[in-house]
Amino acid sequence: VVRIGVFGDKPPFGYVDEKGNNQGYDIALAKRIAKELFGDENKVQFVLVEAANRVEFLKSNKVDIILANFTQTPQRSEQVDFCLPYMKVALGVAVPKDSNITSVEDLKDKTLLLNKGTTADAYFTQNYPDIKTLKYDQNTETFAALMDKRGDALSHDNTLLFAWVKDHPDFKMGIKELGNKDVIAPAVKKGDKELKEFIDNLII
């Protein structure tokens, strides 16, 4: 069995449906990896991770692969080995329908909601330390805070936000693209050449 770290609360990438089954893009790729490795797509054990503990789960051998909407960054590359990317992404900002936030400048004097350990968290912490933020461990908590008006805006990967605002018509994209265009890639333990090459060949 291959142990793959995935999200349980980030549709359309990785989520758990009402029947308790793992679903999403990342899950489909995980099943493909299991099928190629063992000839059976069910020979995969899904391990639920949070954004902030993805690196730790690989390093402490709780999982073999991370497939949790994982953006490749230089800092993370020092700790894990990334495979070839399977998706491109930038950051975005979601706001209520009646909001007039359209740029980062508009976030001054506002409260920005962030999911801890995400690219958005790192981006705003490094580049805009003056913006007031509220950070949550879980993705679901961060979005609940936006719906409860505990914050004025929420920043996350824009592909995730586009899918979310489509399902939540009371909200819209205030900023559609922000920061560097990054790539999403599977990650394996540092030095696990065999598994990395195997996944790379699958993605090509």
PDB file of C-alpha atoms in Angstrom:
ATOM      1  CA  VAL A   1       0.000   0.000   0.000  1.00  0.00           C
ATOM      2  CA  VAL A   2       1.177   3.539  -0.742  1.00  0.00           C
ATOM      3  CA  ARG A   3       0.380   6.189   1.900  1.00  0.00           C
ATOM      4  CA  ILE A   4      -0.594   9.502   0.364  1.00  0.00           C
ATOM      5  CA  GLY A   5      -1.207  12.723   2.295  1.00  0.00           C
ATOM      6  CA  VAL A   6      -4.286  14.559   0.990  1.00  0.00           C
ATOM      7  CA  PHE A   7      -6.674  17.299   2.081  1.00  0.00           C
ATOM      8  CA  GLY A   8     -10.108  16.436   3.436  1.00  0.00           C
ATOM      9  CA  ASP A   9     -11.619  19.904   3.068  1.00  0.00           C
ATOM     10  CA  LYS A  10     -10.380  21.515  -0.149  1.00  0.00           C
ATOM     11  CA  PRO A  11     -12.708  20.850  -3.075  1.00  0.00           C
ATOM     12  CA  PRO A  12     -12.044  20.501  -5.990  1.00  0.00           C
ATOM     13  CA  PHE A  13      -8.555  19.185  -5.041  1.00  0.00           C
ATOM     14  CA  GLY A  14      -9.048  16.908  -2.070  1.00  0.00           C
ATOM     15  CA  TYR A  15     -12.173  16.510   0.046  1.00  0.00           C
ATOM     16  CA  VAL A  16     -14.276  13.897   1.812  1.00  0.00           C
ATOM     17  CA  ASP A  17     -17.807  13.491   0.408  1.00  0.00           C
ATOM     18  CA  GLU A  18     -20.973  12.860   2.440  1.00  0.00           C
ATOM     19  CA  LYS A  19     -20.402   9.094   2.210  1.00  0.00           C
ATOM     20  CA  GLY A  20     -16.955   9.490   3.768  1.00  0.00           C
ATOM     21  CA  ASN A  21     -15.069   8.837   0.516  1.00  0.00           C
ATOM     22  CA  ASN A  22     -12.030  10.836  -0.582  1.00  0.00           C
ATOM     23  CA  GLN A  23     -12.695  12.797  -3.778  1.00  0.00           C
ATOM     24  CA  GLY A  24     -11.008  15.415  -5.979  1.00  0.00           C
ATOM     25  CA  TYR A  25      -8.201  16.002  -8.514  1.00  0.00           C
ATOM     26  CA  ASP A  26      -5.471  15.014  -6.060  1.00  0.00           C
ATOM     27  CA  ILE A  27      -7.369  11.826  -5.168  1.00  0.00           C
ATOM     28  CA  ALA A  28      -7.700  10.838  -8.843  1.00  0.00           C
ATOM     29  CA  LEU A  29      -3.937  11.240  -9.315  1.00  0.00           C
ATOM     30  CA  ALA A  30      -3.279   9.287  -6.093  1.00  0.00           C
ATOM     31  CA  LYS A  31      -5.386   6.369  -7.377  1.00  0.00           C
ATOM     32  CA  ARG A  32      -3.518   6.452 -10.682  1.00  0.00           C
ATOM     33  CA  ILE A  33      -0.196   6.214  -8.831  1.00  0.00           C
ATOM     34  CA  ALA A  34      -1.482   3.212  -6.822  1.00  0.00           C
ATOM     35  CA  LYS A  35      -2.737   1.521 -10.003  1.00  0.00           C
ATOM     36  CA  GLU A  36       0.640   1.948 -11.729  1.00  0.00           C
ATOM     37  CA  LEU A  37       2.562   0.821  -8.627  1.00  0.00           C
ATOM     38  CA  PHE A  38       0.444  -2.179  -7.610  1.00  0.00           C
ATOM     39  CA  GLY A  39      -2.018  -2.738 -10.457  1.00  0.00           C
ATOM     40  CA  ASP A  40      -4.857  -1.759  -8.102  1.00  0.00           C
ATOM     41  CA  GLU A  41      -6.112   1.800  -7.589  1.00  0.00           C
ATOM     42  CA  ASN A  42      -7.462   0.886  -4.141  1.00  0.00           C
ATOM     43  CA  LYS A  43      -4.008   0.059  -2.755  1.00  0.00           C
ATOM     44  CA  VAL A  44      -3.698   3.570  -1.417  1.00  0.00           C
ATOM     45  CA  GLN A  45      -4.099   4.717   2.161  1.00  0.00           C
ATOM     46  CA  PHE A  46      -5.298   8.319   2.301  1.00  0.00           C
ATOM     47  CA  VAL A  47      -3.862  10.276   5.223  1.00  0.00           C
ATOM     48  CA  LEU A  48      -5.574  13.616   5.907  1.00  0.00           C
ATOM     49  CA  VAL A  49      -3.162  16.532   6.296  1.00  0.00           C
ATOM     50  CA  GLU A  50      -3.417  20.260   7.041  1.00  0.00           C
ATOM     51  CA  ALA A  51      -1.477  22.845   5.029  1.00  0.00           C
ATOM     52  CA  ALA A  52       0.945  23.486   7.898  1.00  0.00           C
ATOM     53  CA  ASN A  53       1.917  19.832   8.568  1.00  0.00           C
ATOM     54  CA  ARG A  54       2.520  18.560   5.009  1.00  0.00           C
ATOM     55  CA  VAL A  55       6.338  18.747   5.178  1.00  0.00           C
ATOM     56  CA  GLU A  56       6.371  17.245   8.686  1.00  0.00           C
ATOM     57  CA  PHE A  57       4.255  14.232   7.647  1.00  0.00           C
ATOM     58  CA  LEU A  58       6.776  13.376   4.910  1.00  0.00           C
ATOM     59  CA  LYS A  59       9.812  13.922   7.112  1.00  0.00           C
ATOM     60  CA  SER A  60       8.429  11.832   9.983  1.00  0.00           C
ATOM     61  CA  ASN A  61       7.476   9.005   7.581  1.00  0.00           C
ATOM     62  CA  LYS A  62       3.719   9.228   8.192  1.00  0.00           C
ATOM     63  CA  VAL A  63       3.189   9.354   4.409  1.00  0.00           C
ATOM     64  CA  ASP A  64       5.137   8.328   1.285  1.00  0.00           C
ATOM     65  CA  ILE A  65       3.786  11.072  -0.984  1.00  0.00           C
ATOM     66  CA  ILE A  66       2.076  14.425  -0.440  1.00  0.00           C
ATOM     67  CA  LEU A  67      -0.655  15.186  -2.979  1.00  0.00           C
ATOM     68  CA  ALA A  68      -2.354  18.058  -1.212  1.00  0.00           C
ATOM     69  CA  ASN A  69      -2.472  21.012  -3.588  1.00  0.00           C
ATOM     70  CA  PHE A  70       1.202  21.520  -2.673  1.00  0.00           C
ATOM     71  CA  THR A  71       2.813  24.621  -4.201  1.00  0.00           C
ATOM     72  CA  GLN A  72       6.495  24.203  -5.014  1.00  0.00           C
ATOM     73  CA  THR A  73       8.634  26.856  -3.280  1.00  0.00           C
ATOM     74  CA  PRO A  74      12.412  27.156  -2.708  1.00  0.00           C
ATOM     75  CA  GLN A  75      11.914  26.880   1.082  1.00  0.00           C
ATOM     76  CA  ARG A  76       9.899  23.671   0.780  1.00  0.00           C
ATOM     77  CA  SER A  77      12.324  22.233  -1.793  1.00  0.00           C
ATOM     78  CA  GLU A  78      15.059  22.309   0.852  1.00  0.00           C
ATOM     79  CA  GLN A  79      13.047  19.864   2.965  1.00  0.00           C
ATOM     80  CA  VAL A  80      11.261  17.618   0.455  1.00  0.00           C
ATOM     81  CA  ASP A  81      11.756  16.543  -3.164  1.00  0.00           C
ATOM     82  CA  PHE A  82       9.106  17.780  -5.581  1.00  0.00           C
ATOM     83  CA  CYS A  83       8.112  15.751  -8.627  1.00  0.00           C
ATOM     84  CA  LEU A  84       7.072  17.299 -11.943  1.00  0.00           C
ATOM     85  CA  PRO A  85       4.178  19.765 -11.562  1.00  0.00           C
ATOM     86  CA  TYR A  86       0.626  18.883 -12.585  1.00  0.00           C
ATOM     87  CA  MET A  87      -1.037  22.300 -12.190  1.00  0.00           C
ATOM     88  CA  LYS A  88      -0.253  26.031 -12.340  1.00  0.00           C
ATOM     89  CA  VAL A  89      -1.606  28.436  -9.753  1.00  0.00           C
ATOM     90  CA  ALA A  90      -1.411  32.013  -8.518  1.00  0.00           C
ATOM     91  CA  LEU A  91      -3.009  33.579  -5.455  1.00  0.00           C
ATOM     92  CA  GLY A  92      -6.376  35.290  -5.394  1.00  0.00           C
ATOM     93  CA  VAL A  93      -8.610  37.117  -2.937  1.00  0.00           C
ATOM     94  CA  ALA A  94     -12.303  36.323  -2.406  1.00  0.00           C
ATOM     95  CA  VAL A  95     -14.631  38.973  -0.971  1.00  0.00           C
ATOM     96  CA  PRO A  96     -18.371  39.436  -0.319  1.00  0.00           C
ATOM     97  CA  LYS A  97     -20.434  40.462  -3.386  1.00  0.00           C
ATOM     98  CA  ASP A  98     -20.870  44.053  -2.139  1.00  0.00           C
ATOM     99  CA  SER A  99     -17.168  44.584  -1.334  1.00  0.00           C
ATOM    100  CA  ASN A 100     -15.120  47.187  -3.205  1.00  0.00           C
ATOM    101  CA  ILE A 101     -11.765  45.467  -2.574  1.00  0.00           C
ATOM    102  CA  THR A 102      -9.983  45.089  -5.933  1.00  0.00           C
ATOM    103  CA  SER A 103      -6.301  45.473  -5.005  1.00  0.00           C
ATOM    104  CA  VAL A 104      -3.903  44.763  -2.148  1.00  0.00           C
ATOM    105  CA  GLU A 105      -3.959  48.495  -1.305  1.00  0.00           C
ATOM    106  CA  ASP A 106      -7.676  48.137  -0.525  1.00  0.00           C
ATOM    107  CA  LEU A 107      -6.811  45.607   2.203  1.00  0.00           C
ATOM    108  CA  LYS A 108      -5.210  48.283   4.403  1.00  0.00           C
ATOM    109  CA  ASP A 109      -7.420  48.770   7.507  1.00  0.00           C
ATOM    110  CA  LYS A 110      -9.259  45.547   6.649  1.00  0.00           C
ATOM    111  CA  THR A 111      -8.986  42.039   8.116  1.00  0.00           C
ATOM    112  CA  LEU A 112      -7.631  39.368   5.776  1.00  0.00           C
ATOM    113  CA  LEU A 113      -8.379  35.691   6.485  1.00  0.00           C
ATOM    114  CA  LEU A 114      -5.647  33.138   5.815  1.00  0.00           C
ATOM    115  CA  ASN A 115      -5.162  29.389   6.106  1.00  0.00           C
ATOM    116  CA  LYS A 116      -1.946  28.730   8.111  1.00  0.00           C
ATOM    117  CA  GLY A 117       0.976  27.224   6.210  1.00  0.00           C
ATOM    118  CA  THR A 118      -0.340  28.113   2.738  1.00  0.00           C
ATOM    119  CA  THR A 119       1.397  30.083  -0.007  1.00  0.00           C
ATOM    120  CA  ALA A 120      -1.033  32.952   0.679  1.00  0.00           C
ATOM    121  CA  ASP A 121       0.014  32.992   4.346  1.00  0.00           C
ATOM    122  CA  ALA A 122       3.717  33.195   3.390  1.00  0.00           C
ATOM    123  CA  TYR A 123       3.070  35.808   0.673  1.00  0.00           C
ATOM    124  CA  PHE A 124       1.205  38.277   2.885  1.00  0.00           C
ATOM    125  CA  THR A 125       3.418  37.709   5.937  1.00  0.00           C
ATOM    126  CA  GLN A 126       6.558  38.460   3.897  1.00  0.00           C
ATOM    127  CA  ASN A 127       5.310  41.208   1.586  1.00  0.00           C
ATOM    128  CA  TYR A 128       2.563  42.961   3.534  1.00  0.00           C
ATOM    129  CA  PRO A 129       3.266  42.553   7.257  1.00  0.00           C
ATOM    130  CA  ASP A 130       1.116  45.639   8.019  1.00  0.00           C
ATOM    131  CA  ILE A 131      -2.122  44.060   6.800  1.00  0.00           C
ATOM    132  CA  LYS A 132      -4.194  42.753   9.700  1.00  0.00           C
ATOM    133  CA  THR A 133      -4.725  39.007   9.354  1.00  0.00           C
ATOM    134  CA  LEU A 134      -6.679  36.266  11.094  1.00  0.00           C
ATOM    135  CA  LYS A 135      -5.230  32.792  10.555  1.00  0.00           C
ATOM    136  CA  TYR A 136      -6.883  29.399  10.928  1.00  0.00           C
ATOM    137  CA  ASP A 137      -5.486  25.860  10.876  1.00  0.00           C
ATOM    138  CA  GLN A 138      -8.243  24.381   8.774  1.00  0.00           C
ATOM    139  CA  ASN A 139      -9.479  25.407   5.395  1.00  0.00           C
ATOM    140  CA  THR A 140     -13.122  24.987   6.446  1.00  0.00           C
ATOM    141  CA  GLU A 141     -12.581  27.333   9.427  1.00  0.00           C
ATOM    142  CA  THR A 142     -11.050  30.004   7.185  1.00  0.00           C
ATOM    143  CA  PHE A 143     -14.006  29.982   4.775  1.00  0.00           C
ATOM    144  CA  ALA A 144     -16.515  29.838   7.655  1.00  0.00           C
ATOM    145  CA  ALA A 145     -14.874  33.000   9.042  1.00  0.00           C
ATOM    146  CA  LEU A 146     -15.457  34.792   5.721  1.00  0.00           C
ATOM    147  CA  MET A 147     -19.109  33.720   5.672  1.00  0.00           C
ATOM    148  CA  ASP A 148     -19.535  34.841   9.309  1.00  0.00           C
ATOM    149  CA  LYS A 149     -17.994  38.240   8.441  1.00  0.00           C
ATOM    150  CA  ARG A 150     -15.090  37.772  10.873  1.00  0.00           C
ATOM    151  CA  GLY A 151     -12.918  39.147   8.090  1.00  0.00           C
ATOM    152  CA  ASP A 152     -13.320  41.328   4.997  1.00  0.00           C
ATOM    153  CA  ALA A 153     -11.467  39.129   2.517  1.00  0.00           C
ATOM    154  CA  LEU A 154      -9.828  35.713   2.181  1.00  0.00           C
ATOM    155  CA  SER A 155      -6.666  34.907   0.246  1.00  0.00           C
ATOM    156  CA  HIS A 156      -5.816  31.453  -1.080  1.00  0.00           C
ATOM    157  CA  ASP A 157      -4.786  29.714  -4.320  1.00  0.00           C
ATOM    158  CA  ASN A 158      -6.930  31.278  -7.035  1.00  0.00           C
ATOM    159  CA  THR A 159      -8.015  27.963  -8.621  1.00  0.00           C
ATOM    160  CA  LEU A 160      -9.509  26.960  -5.264  1.00  0.00           C
ATOM    161  CA  LEU A 161     -11.218  30.358  -4.848  1.00  0.00           C
ATOM    162  CA  PHE A 162     -12.712  30.365  -8.364  1.00  0.00           C
ATOM    163  CA  ALA A 163     -14.349  27.009  -7.585  1.00  0.00           C
ATOM    164  CA  TRP A 164     -15.536  28.258  -4.179  1.00  0.00           C
ATOM    165  CA  VAL A 165     -17.140  31.540  -5.354  1.00  0.00           C
ATOM    166  CA  LYS A 166     -18.921  29.603  -8.096  1.00  0.00           C
ATOM    167  CA  ASP A 167     -20.604  27.561  -5.347  1.00  0.00           C
ATOM    168  CA  HIS A 168     -21.155  30.624  -3.108  1.00  0.00           C
ATOM    169  CA  PRO A 169     -22.868  33.330  -5.200  1.00  0.00           C
ATOM    170  CA  ASP A 170     -22.842  35.850  -2.314  1.00  0.00           C
ATOM    171  CA  PHE A 171     -19.089  36.140  -2.852  1.00  0.00           C
ATOM    172  CA  LYS A 172     -16.852  37.140  -5.753  1.00  0.00           C
ATOM    173  CA  MET A 173     -13.182  37.358  -6.692  1.00  0.00           C
ATOM    174  CA  GLY A 174     -11.911  40.756  -5.545  1.00  0.00           C
ATOM    175  CA  ILE A 175      -8.405  40.053  -6.869  1.00  0.00           C
ATOM    176  CA  LYS A 176      -8.189  37.328  -9.510  1.00  0.00           C
ATOM    177  CA  GLU A 177      -4.430  36.969  -9.670  1.00  0.00           C
ATOM    178  CA  LEU A 178      -1.705  37.920  -7.247  1.00  0.00           C
ATOM    179  CA  GLY A 179       1.899  36.980  -6.596  1.00  0.00           C
ATOM    180  CA  ASN A 180       4.054  34.674  -8.674  1.00  0.00           C
ATOM    181  CA  LYS A 181       2.555  32.050 -10.930  1.00  0.00           C
ATOM    182  CA  ASP A 182       3.506  28.937  -9.019  1.00  0.00           C
ATOM    183  CA  VAL A 183       3.184  25.248  -9.752  1.00  0.00           C
ATOM    184  CA  ILE A 184       1.498  22.480  -7.789  1.00  0.00           C
ATOM    185  CA  ALA A 185       3.443  19.223  -7.609  1.00  0.00           C
ATOM    186  CA  PRO A 186       3.538  15.921  -5.721  1.00  0.00           C
ATOM    187  CA  ALA A 187       6.278  15.727  -3.082  1.00  0.00           C
ATOM    188  CA  VAL A 188       8.269  12.782  -1.732  1.00  0.00           C
ATOM    189  CA  LYS A 189      10.831  12.414   1.041  1.00  0.00           C
ATOM    190  CA  LYS A 190      14.171  14.090   0.387  1.00  0.00           C
ATOM    191  CA  GLY A 191      16.381  11.655  -1.517  1.00  0.00           C
ATOM    192  CA  ASP A 192      13.623   9.213  -2.544  1.00  0.00           C
ATOM    193  CA  LYS A 193      14.834   9.126  -6.164  1.00  0.00           C
ATOM    194  CA  GLU A 194      13.032   5.930  -7.109  1.00  0.00           C
ATOM    195  CA  LEU A 195       9.551   7.139  -6.171  1.00  0.00           C
ATOM    196  CA  LYS A 196      10.196  10.607  -7.625  1.00  0.00           C
ATOM    197  CA  GLU A 197      11.243   9.153 -11.007  1.00  0.00           C
ATOM    198  CA  PHE A 198       8.243   6.831 -10.983  1.00  0.00           C
ATOM    199  CA  ILE A 199       5.789   9.719 -10.422  1.00  0.00           C
ATOM    200  CA  ASP A 200       7.601  11.967 -12.933  1.00  0.00           C
ATOM    201  CA  ASN A 201       7.159   9.305 -15.620  1.00  0.00           C
ATOM    202  CA  LEU A 202       3.472   9.092 -14.775  1.00  0.00           C
ATOM    203  CA  ILE A 203       2.949  12.863 -15.059  1.00  0.00           C
ATOM    204  CA  ILE A 204       4.857  13.367 -18.332  1.00  0.00           C
TER     205      ILE A 204
END
